[in-house]
mmCIF file of C-alpha atoms in Angstrom:
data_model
loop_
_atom_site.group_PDB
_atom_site.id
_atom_site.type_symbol
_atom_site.label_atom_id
_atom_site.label_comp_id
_atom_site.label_asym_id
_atom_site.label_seq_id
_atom_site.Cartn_x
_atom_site.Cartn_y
_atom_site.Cartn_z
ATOM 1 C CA UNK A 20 0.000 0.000 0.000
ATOM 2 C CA UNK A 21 1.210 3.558 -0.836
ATOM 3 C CA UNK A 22 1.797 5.911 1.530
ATOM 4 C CA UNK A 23 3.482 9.645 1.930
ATOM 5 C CA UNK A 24 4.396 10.523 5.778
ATOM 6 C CA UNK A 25 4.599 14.482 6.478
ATOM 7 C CA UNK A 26 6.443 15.947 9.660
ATOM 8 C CA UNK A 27 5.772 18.088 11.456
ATOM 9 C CA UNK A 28 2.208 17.899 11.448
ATOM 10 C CA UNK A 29 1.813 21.423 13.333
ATOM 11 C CA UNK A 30 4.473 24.308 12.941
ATOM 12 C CA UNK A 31 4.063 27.748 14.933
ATOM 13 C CA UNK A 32 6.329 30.443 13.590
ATOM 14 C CA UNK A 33 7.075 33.790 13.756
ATOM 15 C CA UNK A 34 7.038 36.574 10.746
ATOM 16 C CA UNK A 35 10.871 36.591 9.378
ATOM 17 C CA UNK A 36 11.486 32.668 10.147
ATOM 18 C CA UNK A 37 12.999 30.002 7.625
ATOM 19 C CA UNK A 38 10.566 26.722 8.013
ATOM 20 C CA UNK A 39 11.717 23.455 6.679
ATOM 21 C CA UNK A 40 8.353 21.070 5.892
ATOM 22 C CA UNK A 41 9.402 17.409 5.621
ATOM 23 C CA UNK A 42 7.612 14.651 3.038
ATOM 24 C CA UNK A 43 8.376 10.822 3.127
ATOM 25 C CA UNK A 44 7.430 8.261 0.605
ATOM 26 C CA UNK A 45 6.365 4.971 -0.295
ATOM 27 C CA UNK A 46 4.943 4.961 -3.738
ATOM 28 C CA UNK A 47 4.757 2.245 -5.918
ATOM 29 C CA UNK A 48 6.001 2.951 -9.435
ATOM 30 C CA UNK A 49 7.070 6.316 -8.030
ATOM 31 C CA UNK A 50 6.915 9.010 -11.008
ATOM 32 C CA UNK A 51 6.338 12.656 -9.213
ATOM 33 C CA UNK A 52 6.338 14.179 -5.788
ATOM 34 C CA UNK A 53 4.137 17.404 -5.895
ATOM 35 C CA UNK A 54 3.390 20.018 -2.915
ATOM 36 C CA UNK A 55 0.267 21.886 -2.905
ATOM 37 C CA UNK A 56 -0.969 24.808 -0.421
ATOM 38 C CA UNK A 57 -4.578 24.464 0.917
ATOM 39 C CA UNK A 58 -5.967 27.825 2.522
ATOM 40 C CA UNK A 59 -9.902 27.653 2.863
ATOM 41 C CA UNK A 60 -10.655 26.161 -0.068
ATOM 42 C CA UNK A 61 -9.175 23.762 -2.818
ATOM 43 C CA UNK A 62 -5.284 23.113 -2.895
ATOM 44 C CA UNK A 63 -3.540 25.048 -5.152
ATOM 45 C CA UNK A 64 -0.097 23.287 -7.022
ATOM 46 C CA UNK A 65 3.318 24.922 -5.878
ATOM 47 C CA UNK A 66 5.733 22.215 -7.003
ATOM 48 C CA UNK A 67 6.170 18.934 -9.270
ATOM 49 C CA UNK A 68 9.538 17.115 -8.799
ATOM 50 C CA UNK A 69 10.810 14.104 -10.644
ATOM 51 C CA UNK A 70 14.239 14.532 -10.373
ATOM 52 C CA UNK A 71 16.210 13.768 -7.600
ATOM 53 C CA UNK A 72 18.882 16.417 -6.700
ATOM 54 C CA UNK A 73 16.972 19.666 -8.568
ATOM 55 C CA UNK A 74 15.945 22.368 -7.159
ATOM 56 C CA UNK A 75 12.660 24.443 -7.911
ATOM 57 C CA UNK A 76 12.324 27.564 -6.745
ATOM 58 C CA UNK A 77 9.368 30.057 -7.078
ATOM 59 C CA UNK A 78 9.814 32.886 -4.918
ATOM 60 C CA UNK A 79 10.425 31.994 -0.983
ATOM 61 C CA UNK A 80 9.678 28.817 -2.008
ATOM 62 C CA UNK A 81 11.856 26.223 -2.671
ATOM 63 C CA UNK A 82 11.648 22.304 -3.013
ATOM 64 C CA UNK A 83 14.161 18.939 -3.753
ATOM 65 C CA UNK A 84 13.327 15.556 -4.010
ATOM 66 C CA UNK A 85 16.074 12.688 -2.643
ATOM 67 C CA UNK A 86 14.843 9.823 -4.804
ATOM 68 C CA UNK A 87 17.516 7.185 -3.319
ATOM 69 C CA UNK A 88 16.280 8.572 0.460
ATOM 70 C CA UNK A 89 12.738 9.050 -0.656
ATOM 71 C CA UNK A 90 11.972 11.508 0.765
ATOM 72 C CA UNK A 91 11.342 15.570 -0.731
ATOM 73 C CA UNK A 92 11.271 19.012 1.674
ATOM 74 C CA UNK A 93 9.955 22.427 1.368
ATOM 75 C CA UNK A 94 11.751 25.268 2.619
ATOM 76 C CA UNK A 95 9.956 28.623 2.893
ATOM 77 C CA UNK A 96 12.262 31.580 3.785
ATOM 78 C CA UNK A 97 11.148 34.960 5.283
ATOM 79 C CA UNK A 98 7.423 33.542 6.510
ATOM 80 C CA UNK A 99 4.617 35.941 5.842
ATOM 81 C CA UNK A 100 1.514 35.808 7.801
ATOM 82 C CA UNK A 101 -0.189 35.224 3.976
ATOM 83 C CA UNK A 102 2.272 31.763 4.768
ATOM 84 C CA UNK A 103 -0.236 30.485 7.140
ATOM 85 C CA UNK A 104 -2.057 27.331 5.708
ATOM 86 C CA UNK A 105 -1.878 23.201 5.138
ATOM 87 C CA UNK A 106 0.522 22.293 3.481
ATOM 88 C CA UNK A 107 0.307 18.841 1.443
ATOM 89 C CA UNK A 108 2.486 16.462 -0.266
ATOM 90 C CA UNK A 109 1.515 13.980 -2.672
ATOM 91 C CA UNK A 110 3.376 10.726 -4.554
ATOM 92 C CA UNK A 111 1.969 10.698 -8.387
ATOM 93 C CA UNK A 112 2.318 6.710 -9.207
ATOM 94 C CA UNK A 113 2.649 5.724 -13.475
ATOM 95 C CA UNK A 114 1.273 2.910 -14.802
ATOM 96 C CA UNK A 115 3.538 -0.058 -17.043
ATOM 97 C CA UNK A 116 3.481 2.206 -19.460
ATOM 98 C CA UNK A 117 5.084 5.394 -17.904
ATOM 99 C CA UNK A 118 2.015 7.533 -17.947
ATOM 100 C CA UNK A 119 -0.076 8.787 -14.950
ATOM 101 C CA UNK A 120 -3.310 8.391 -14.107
ATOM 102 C CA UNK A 121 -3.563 10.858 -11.838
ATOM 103 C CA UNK A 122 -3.400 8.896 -9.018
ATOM 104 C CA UNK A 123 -1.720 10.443 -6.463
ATOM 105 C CA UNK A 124 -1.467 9.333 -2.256
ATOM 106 C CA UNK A 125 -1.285 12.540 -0.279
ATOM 107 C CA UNK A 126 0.722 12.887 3.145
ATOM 108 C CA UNK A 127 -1.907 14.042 6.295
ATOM 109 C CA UNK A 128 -0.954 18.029 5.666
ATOM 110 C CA UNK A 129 1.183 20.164 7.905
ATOM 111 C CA UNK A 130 -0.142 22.806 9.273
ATOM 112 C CA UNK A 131 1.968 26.080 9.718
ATOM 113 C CA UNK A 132 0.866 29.180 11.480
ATOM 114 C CA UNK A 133 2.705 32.476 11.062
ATOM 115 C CA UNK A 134 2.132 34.935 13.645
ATOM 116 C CA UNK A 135 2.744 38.379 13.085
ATOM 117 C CA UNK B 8 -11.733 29.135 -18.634
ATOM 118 C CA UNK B 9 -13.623 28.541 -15.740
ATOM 119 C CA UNK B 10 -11.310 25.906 -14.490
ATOM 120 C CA UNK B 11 -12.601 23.034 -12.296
ATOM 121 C CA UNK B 12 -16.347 23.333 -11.284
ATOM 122 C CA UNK B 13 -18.300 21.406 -8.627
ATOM 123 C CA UNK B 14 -21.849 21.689 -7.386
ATOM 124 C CA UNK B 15 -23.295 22.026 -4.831
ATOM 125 C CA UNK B 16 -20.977 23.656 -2.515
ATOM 126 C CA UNK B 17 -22.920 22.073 0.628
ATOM 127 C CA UNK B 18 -25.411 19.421 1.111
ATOM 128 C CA UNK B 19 -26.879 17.935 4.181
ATOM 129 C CA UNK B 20 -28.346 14.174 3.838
ATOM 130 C CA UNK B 21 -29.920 11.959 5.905
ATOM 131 C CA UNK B 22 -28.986 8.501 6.258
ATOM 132 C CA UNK B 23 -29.796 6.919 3.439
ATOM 133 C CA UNK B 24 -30.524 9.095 0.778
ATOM 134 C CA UNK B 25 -28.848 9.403 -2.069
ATOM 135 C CA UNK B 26 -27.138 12.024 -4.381
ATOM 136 C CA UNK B 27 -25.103 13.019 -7.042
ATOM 137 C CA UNK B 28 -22.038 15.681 -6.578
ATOM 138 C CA UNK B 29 -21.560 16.918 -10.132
ATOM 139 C CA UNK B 30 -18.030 18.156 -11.606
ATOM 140 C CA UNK B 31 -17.291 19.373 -14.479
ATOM 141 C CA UNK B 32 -14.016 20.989 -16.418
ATOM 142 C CA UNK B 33 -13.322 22.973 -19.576
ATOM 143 C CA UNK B 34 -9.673 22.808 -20.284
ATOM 144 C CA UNK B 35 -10.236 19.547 -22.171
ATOM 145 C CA UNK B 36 -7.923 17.017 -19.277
ATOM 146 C CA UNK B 37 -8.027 13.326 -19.868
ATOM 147 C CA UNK B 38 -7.363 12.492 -16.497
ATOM 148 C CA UNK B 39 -10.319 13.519 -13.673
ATOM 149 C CA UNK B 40 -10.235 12.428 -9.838
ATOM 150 C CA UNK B 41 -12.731 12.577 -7.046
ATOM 151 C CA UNK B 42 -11.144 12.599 -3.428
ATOM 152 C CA UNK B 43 -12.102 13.057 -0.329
ATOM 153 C CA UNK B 44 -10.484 15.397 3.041
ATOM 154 C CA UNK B 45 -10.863 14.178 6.223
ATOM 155 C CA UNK B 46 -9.467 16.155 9.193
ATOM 156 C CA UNK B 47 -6.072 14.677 9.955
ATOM 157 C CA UNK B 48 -6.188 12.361 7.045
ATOM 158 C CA UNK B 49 -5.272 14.175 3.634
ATOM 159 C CA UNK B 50 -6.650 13.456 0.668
ATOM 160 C CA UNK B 51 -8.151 9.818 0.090
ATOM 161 C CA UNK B 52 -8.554 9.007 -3.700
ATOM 162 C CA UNK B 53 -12.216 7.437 -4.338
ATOM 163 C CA UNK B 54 -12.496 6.988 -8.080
ATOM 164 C CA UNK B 55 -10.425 7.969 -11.374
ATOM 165 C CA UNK B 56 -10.982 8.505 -15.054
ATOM 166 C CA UNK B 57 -8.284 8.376 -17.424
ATOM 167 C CA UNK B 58 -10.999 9.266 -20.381
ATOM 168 C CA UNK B 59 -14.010 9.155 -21.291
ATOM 169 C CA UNK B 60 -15.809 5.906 -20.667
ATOM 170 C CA UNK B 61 -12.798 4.578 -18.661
ATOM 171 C CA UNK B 62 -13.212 4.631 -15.001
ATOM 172 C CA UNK B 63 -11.311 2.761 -11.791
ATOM 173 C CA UNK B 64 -11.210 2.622 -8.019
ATOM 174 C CA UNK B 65 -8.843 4.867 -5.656
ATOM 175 C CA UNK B 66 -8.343 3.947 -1.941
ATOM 176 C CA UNK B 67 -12.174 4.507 -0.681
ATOM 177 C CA UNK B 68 -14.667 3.386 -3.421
ATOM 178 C CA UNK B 69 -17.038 1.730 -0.591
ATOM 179 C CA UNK B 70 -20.362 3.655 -1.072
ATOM 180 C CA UNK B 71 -19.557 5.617 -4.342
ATOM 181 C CA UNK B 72 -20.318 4.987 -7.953
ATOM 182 C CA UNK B 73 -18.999 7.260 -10.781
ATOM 183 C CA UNK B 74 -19.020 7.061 -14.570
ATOM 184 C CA UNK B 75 -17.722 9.381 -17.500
ATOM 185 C CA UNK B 76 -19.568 9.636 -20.321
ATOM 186 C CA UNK B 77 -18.060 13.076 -21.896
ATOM 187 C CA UNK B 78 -14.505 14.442 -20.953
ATOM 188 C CA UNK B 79 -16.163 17.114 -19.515
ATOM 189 C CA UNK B 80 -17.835 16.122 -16.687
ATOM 190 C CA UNK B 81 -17.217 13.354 -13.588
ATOM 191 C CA UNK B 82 -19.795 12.992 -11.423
ATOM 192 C CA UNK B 83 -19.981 10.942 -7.919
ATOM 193 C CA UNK B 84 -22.468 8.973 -6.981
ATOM 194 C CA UNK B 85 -23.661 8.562 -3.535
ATOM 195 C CA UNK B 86 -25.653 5.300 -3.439
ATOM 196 C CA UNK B 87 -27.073 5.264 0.151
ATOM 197 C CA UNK B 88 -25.641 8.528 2.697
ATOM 198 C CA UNK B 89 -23.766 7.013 5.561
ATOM 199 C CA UNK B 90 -22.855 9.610 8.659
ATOM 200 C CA UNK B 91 -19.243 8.067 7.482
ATOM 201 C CA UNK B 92 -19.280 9.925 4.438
ATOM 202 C CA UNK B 93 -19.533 13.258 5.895
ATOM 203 C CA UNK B 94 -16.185 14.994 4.498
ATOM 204 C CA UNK B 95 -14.953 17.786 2.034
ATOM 205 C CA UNK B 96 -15.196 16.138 -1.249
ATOM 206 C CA UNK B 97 -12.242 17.752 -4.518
ATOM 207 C CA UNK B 98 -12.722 17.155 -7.977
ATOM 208 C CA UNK B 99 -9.489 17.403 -10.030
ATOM 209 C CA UNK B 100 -8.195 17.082 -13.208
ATOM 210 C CA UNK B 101 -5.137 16.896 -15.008
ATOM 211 C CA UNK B 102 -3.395 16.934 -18.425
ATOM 212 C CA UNK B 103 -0.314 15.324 -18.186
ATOM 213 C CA UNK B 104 1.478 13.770 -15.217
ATOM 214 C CA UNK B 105 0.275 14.609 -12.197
ATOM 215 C CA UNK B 106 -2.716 16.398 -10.725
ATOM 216 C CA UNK B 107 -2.926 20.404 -10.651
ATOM 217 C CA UNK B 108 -6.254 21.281 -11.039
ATOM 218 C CA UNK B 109 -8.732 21.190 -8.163
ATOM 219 C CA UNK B 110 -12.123 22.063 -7.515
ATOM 220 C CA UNK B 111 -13.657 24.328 -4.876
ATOM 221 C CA UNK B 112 -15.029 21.388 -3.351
ATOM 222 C CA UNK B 113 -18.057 20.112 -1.920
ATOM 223 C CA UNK B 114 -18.862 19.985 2.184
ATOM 224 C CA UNK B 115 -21.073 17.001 1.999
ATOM 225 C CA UNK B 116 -22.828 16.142 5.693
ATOM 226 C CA UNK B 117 -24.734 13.222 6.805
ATOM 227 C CA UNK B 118 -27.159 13.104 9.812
#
């Protein structure tokens, strides 16, 4: 059975602070790891990694994947209260054929709080 | 494009009754999921579509029926409302590898 292991499941920060989120796999026929960021609503897509070793970056944001480790983090630098929200990671698994069907296992969210 | 859409927003059911939460998406995606968002618990995949008339089971299909007869739209089936199946219920769909578009979703509650 698949499964994707976030830690911690709670952070409480302060404006200005570097946070490091932390996303463990198990996913058979392992293609992608992906973060979203879930405010009220629907999660919204921040990163797709497939590469071990590469980072992406998009803003404060930043992400790597350690395929031989399994395991992927998300650093956010200079937390904004806007930062506040659950953050998810997800394992995308491919069929024999190499595609996906969209079939991702998500981690149980960590929830960061930046105070002001 | 109006994205990923999903009606109703809310729904209260009693135990036993049964209903359909409709989605629906213009940006032409193959792929369409339904999941579900427990507190504590993450997402759960419940069914999958990787086209039209092509449909499989996630990690909760118990109590849930979908089909997809146009790429557009995905709807879930609730056969008979369990208190169990009171969640936050995504629609998503995707082009390509991995999922990026999600619904608004649908706060589903059964008494």
């Amino acid at each position: 059975e698949d499964k994707v292991v976030q830690s911690p499941l709670s952070l409480v920060v302060h404006e200005g602070d570097t946070v490091t989120l932390n996303c463990s796999y198990e996913v058979t026929n392992f293609r992608s790891l992906l973060w979203y960021k879930q405010e009220k609503k629907a999660p919204t897509f921040l990163f797709m990694l497939t590469s071990s070793g590469i980072e992406k970056k998009s803003g404060r944001l930043s992400s790597i994947l350690d395929k031989k480790e399994l395991f992927s983090i998300l650093n956010i630098t200079a937390t904004q209260t806007g930062d506040s929200a659950i953050y998810l990671c997800a394992g995308a698994s491919q069929n024999a054929g190499g595609t996906s069907y969209g079939k991702l296992t998500f981690g149980q969210g960590t929830i960061l709080t930046v105070h002001p | 494009n109006a994205g990923v859409t999903q009606t109703p927003k809310f729904q209260v059911l009693k135990t036993g009754q049964s209903m359909t939460l409709q989605c629906a998406q213009d940006m032409n995606h193959e792929y369409m999921s339904w999941y579900r968002q427990d507190p504590g618990m993450g997402l759960r995949l419940i069914h999958y579509s990787v086209g039209a008339g092509i449909t499989d089971q996630g990690e909760v299909p118990n109590g849930y029926n979908v089909s997809r007869s146009t790429t557009e739209d995905f709807p879930l089936r609730l056969l008979s409302a369990a208190p169990s199946q009171t969640s936050v219920y995504f629609c998503a769909s995707s082009y390509g590898q991995g999922i990026k578009y999600f619904g608004p979703g649908t706060r589903l509650t059964v008494t």
